[in-house]
Amino acid sequence: DNLCQKSNTGITLHGVICNRGTKMVASKMPASFYEINPDGSQGTKFCTAYTTANVPVGDCLPVSCPLESADIKEGMTIRMISNDDGEGGRTTVECNDKNNSDQVTIDKCVDVIN
């Protein structure tokens, strides 16, 4: 419900990074948000967000980043990829890096009051 929040200052994209591994993940784990093109390919990077604390085993932490309102449109599909700094780099070595992404189609950005 709160993936996309709209306010008078713009839009904020929200996601969650979860640690399903066997070791704690250090703080500043990146997650990048991308537009998905109509053909399913990955398009423009919107932003990169970082966790603010360590991500303990079996736990999750929120990430979010602000954008201009014009960047996001209803019906757009957005993919979030964790452990992706948006420049092709990864901050953490993983046993399974195939479970780092999820995507959702934006029905509507929720209005919030600032």
mmCIF file of C-alpha atoms in Angstrom:
data_model
loop_
_atom_site.group_PDB
_atom_site.id
_atom_site.type_symbol
_atom_site.label_atom_id
_atom_site.label_comp_id
_atom_site.label_asym_id
_atom_site.label_seq_id
_atom_site.Cartn_x
_atom_site.Cartn_y
_atom_site.Cartn_z
ATOM 1 C CA ASP A 1 0.000 0.000 0.000
ATOM 2 C CA ASN A 2 2.860 2.399 0.623
ATOM 3 C CA LEU A 3 5.345 1.477 -2.139
ATOM 4 C CA CYS A 4 4.684 4.833 -3.731
ATOM 5 C CA GLN A 5 3.777 7.830 -1.578
ATOM 6 C CA LYS A 6 2.979 11.228 -3.065
ATOM 7 C CA SER A 7 3.286 14.490 -1.181
ATOM 8 C CA ASN A 8 3.565 18.132 -2.083
ATOM 9 C CA THR A 9 7.353 17.715 -2.311
ATOM 10 C CA GLY A 10 7.346 14.762 -4.752
ATOM 11 C CA ILE A 11 7.132 10.996 -4.606
ATOM 12 C CA THR A 12 8.930 8.572 -2.306
ATOM 13 C CA LEU A 13 9.485 4.950 -3.322
ATOM 14 C CA HIS A 14 9.577 2.468 -0.446
ATOM 15 C CA GLY A 15 10.883 -1.089 -0.273
ATOM 16 C CA VAL A 16 12.119 -3.662 2.214
ATOM 17 C CA ILE A 17 15.440 -5.502 2.294
ATOM 18 C CA CYS A 18 15.276 -8.881 4.028
ATOM 19 C CA ASN A 19 18.175 -11.074 5.125
ATOM 20 C CA ARG A 20 17.411 -14.748 4.557
ATOM 21 C CA GLY A 21 21.084 -15.732 4.832
ATOM 22 C CA THR A 22 23.157 -17.088 7.687
ATOM 23 C CA LYS A 23 25.228 -13.953 8.418
ATOM 24 C CA MET A 24 24.286 -10.407 9.352
ATOM 25 C CA VAL A 25 24.383 -7.904 6.490
ATOM 26 C CA ALA A 26 26.254 -4.680 7.226
ATOM 27 C CA SER A 27 24.479 -1.333 7.166
ATOM 28 C CA LYS A 28 24.307 0.709 3.990
ATOM 29 C CA MET A 29 23.009 -2.238 1.940
ATOM 30 C CA PRO A 30 21.893 -0.623 -1.333
ATOM 31 C CA ALA A 31 18.649 -1.147 -3.196
ATOM 32 C CA SER A 32 18.059 0.429 -6.589
ATOM 33 C CA PHE A 33 14.673 1.145 -8.125
ATOM 34 C CA TYR A 34 14.244 0.819 -11.914
ATOM 35 C CA GLU A 35 11.502 1.415 -14.437
ATOM 36 C CA ILE A 36 10.525 -1.723 -16.343
ATOM 37 C CA ASN A 37 9.950 -1.161 -20.047
ATOM 38 C CA PRO A 38 6.771 -2.460 -21.743
ATOM 39 C CA ASP A 39 8.807 -5.319 -23.272
ATOM 40 C CA GLY A 40 9.882 -6.432 -19.759
ATOM 41 C CA SER A 41 13.458 -5.186 -20.019
ATOM 42 C CA GLN A 42 14.992 -3.078 -17.301
ATOM 43 C CA GLY A 43 14.863 0.615 -18.044
ATOM 44 C CA THR A 44 15.915 3.810 -16.339
ATOM 45 C CA LYS A 45 17.249 3.773 -12.780
ATOM 46 C CA PHE A 46 15.179 6.082 -10.603
ATOM 47 C CA CYS A 47 17.231 6.062 -7.422
ATOM 48 C CA THR A 48 19.303 4.039 -4.971
ATOM 49 C CA ALA A 49 18.444 3.770 -1.285
ATOM 50 C CA TYR A 50 20.480 2.316 1.595
ATOM 51 C CA THR A 51 19.638 0.580 4.854
ATOM 52 C CA THR A 52 20.467 2.668 7.921
ATOM 53 C CA ALA A 53 21.536 -0.238 10.144
ATOM 54 C CA ASN A 54 22.775 -3.831 9.993
ATOM 55 C CA VAL A 55 20.211 -6.314 8.667
ATOM 56 C CA PRO A 56 20.186 -9.241 11.141
ATOM 57 C CA VAL A 57 19.608 -12.815 9.985
ATOM 58 C CA GLY A 58 15.887 -13.384 9.502
ATOM 59 C CA ASP A 59 15.055 -9.693 9.730
ATOM 60 C CA CYS A 60 14.060 -6.950 7.280
ATOM 61 C CA LEU A 61 14.696 -3.205 7.105
ATOM 62 C CA PRO A 62 12.923 -0.518 5.091
ATOM 63 C CA VAL A 63 14.569 1.588 2.396
ATOM 64 C CA SER A 64 13.182 4.598 0.578
ATOM 65 C CA CYS A 65 14.214 7.342 -1.802
ATOM 66 C CA PRO A 66 12.589 10.557 -3.015
ATOM 67 C CA LEU A 67 11.849 11.442 -6.650
ATOM 68 C CA GLU A 68 10.190 14.159 -8.637
ATOM 69 C CA SER A 69 6.456 13.519 -9.066
ATOM 70 C CA ALA A 70 6.750 13.529 -12.870
ATOM 71 C CA ASP A 71 9.084 10.492 -12.800
ATOM 72 C CA ILE A 72 6.387 8.040 -11.698
ATOM 73 C CA LYS A 73 3.161 7.342 -13.556
ATOM 74 C CA GLU A 74 0.233 5.114 -12.667
ATOM 75 C CA GLY A 75 0.426 1.798 -14.504
ATOM 76 C CA MET A 76 4.242 1.877 -14.503
ATOM 77 C CA THR A 77 6.114 -1.233 -13.354
ATOM 78 C CA ILE A 78 8.998 -0.676 -10.957
ATOM 79 C CA ARG A 79 11.639 -3.230 -9.971
ATOM 80 C CA MET A 80 13.690 -2.970 -6.788
ATOM 81 C CA ILE A 81 16.998 -4.847 -6.693
ATOM 82 C CA SER A 82 18.782 -5.191 -3.373
ATOM 83 C CA ASN A 83 22.576 -5.354 -3.150
ATOM 84 C CA ASP A 84 22.643 -3.174 -6.280
ATOM 85 C CA ASP A 85 24.352 0.195 -6.021
ATOM 86 C CA GLY A 86 22.841 1.323 -9.326
ATOM 87 C CA GLU A 87 26.273 1.422 -10.973
ATOM 88 C CA GLY A 88 26.764 -2.320 -11.466
ATOM 89 C CA GLY A 89 28.359 -2.892 -8.066
ATOM 90 C CA ARG A 90 27.384 -5.085 -5.146
ATOM 91 C CA THR A 91 28.408 -4.469 -1.551
ATOM 92 C CA THR A 92 27.882 -7.983 -0.184
ATOM 93 C CA VAL A 93 29.036 -11.402 -1.415
ATOM 94 C CA GLU A 94 26.065 -13.777 -1.444
ATOM 95 C CA CYS A 95 25.526 -17.493 -1.885
ATOM 96 C CA ASN A 96 22.347 -16.791 -3.856
ATOM 97 C CA ASP A 97 22.100 -13.491 -5.671
ATOM 98 C CA LYS A 98 19.104 -14.618 -7.740
ATOM 99 C CA ASN A 99 16.567 -13.635 -5.052
ATOM 100 C CA ASN A 100 17.391 -9.934 -4.810
ATOM 101 C CA SER A 101 14.622 -8.391 -6.875
ATOM 102 C CA ASP A 102 10.924 -7.870 -6.945
ATOM 103 C CA GLN A 103 8.675 -5.707 -9.032
ATOM 104 C CA VAL A 104 5.255 -4.191 -8.795
ATOM 105 C CA THR A 105 2.961 -2.214 -11.054
ATOM 106 C CA ILE A 106 1.951 1.114 -9.552
ATOM 107 C CA ASP A 107 -1.834 1.392 -9.424
ATOM 108 C CA LYS A 108 -1.776 4.674 -7.544
ATOM 109 C CA CYS A 109 0.626 6.625 -5.390
ATOM 110 C CA VAL A 110 -0.855 7.146 -1.935
ATOM 111 C CA ASP A 111 -1.241 10.798 -0.915
ATOM 112 C CA VAL A 112 0.491 11.658 2.368
ATOM 113 C CA ILE A 113 0.433 14.884 4.322
ATOM 114 C CA ASN A 114 3.747 16.665 5.004
#
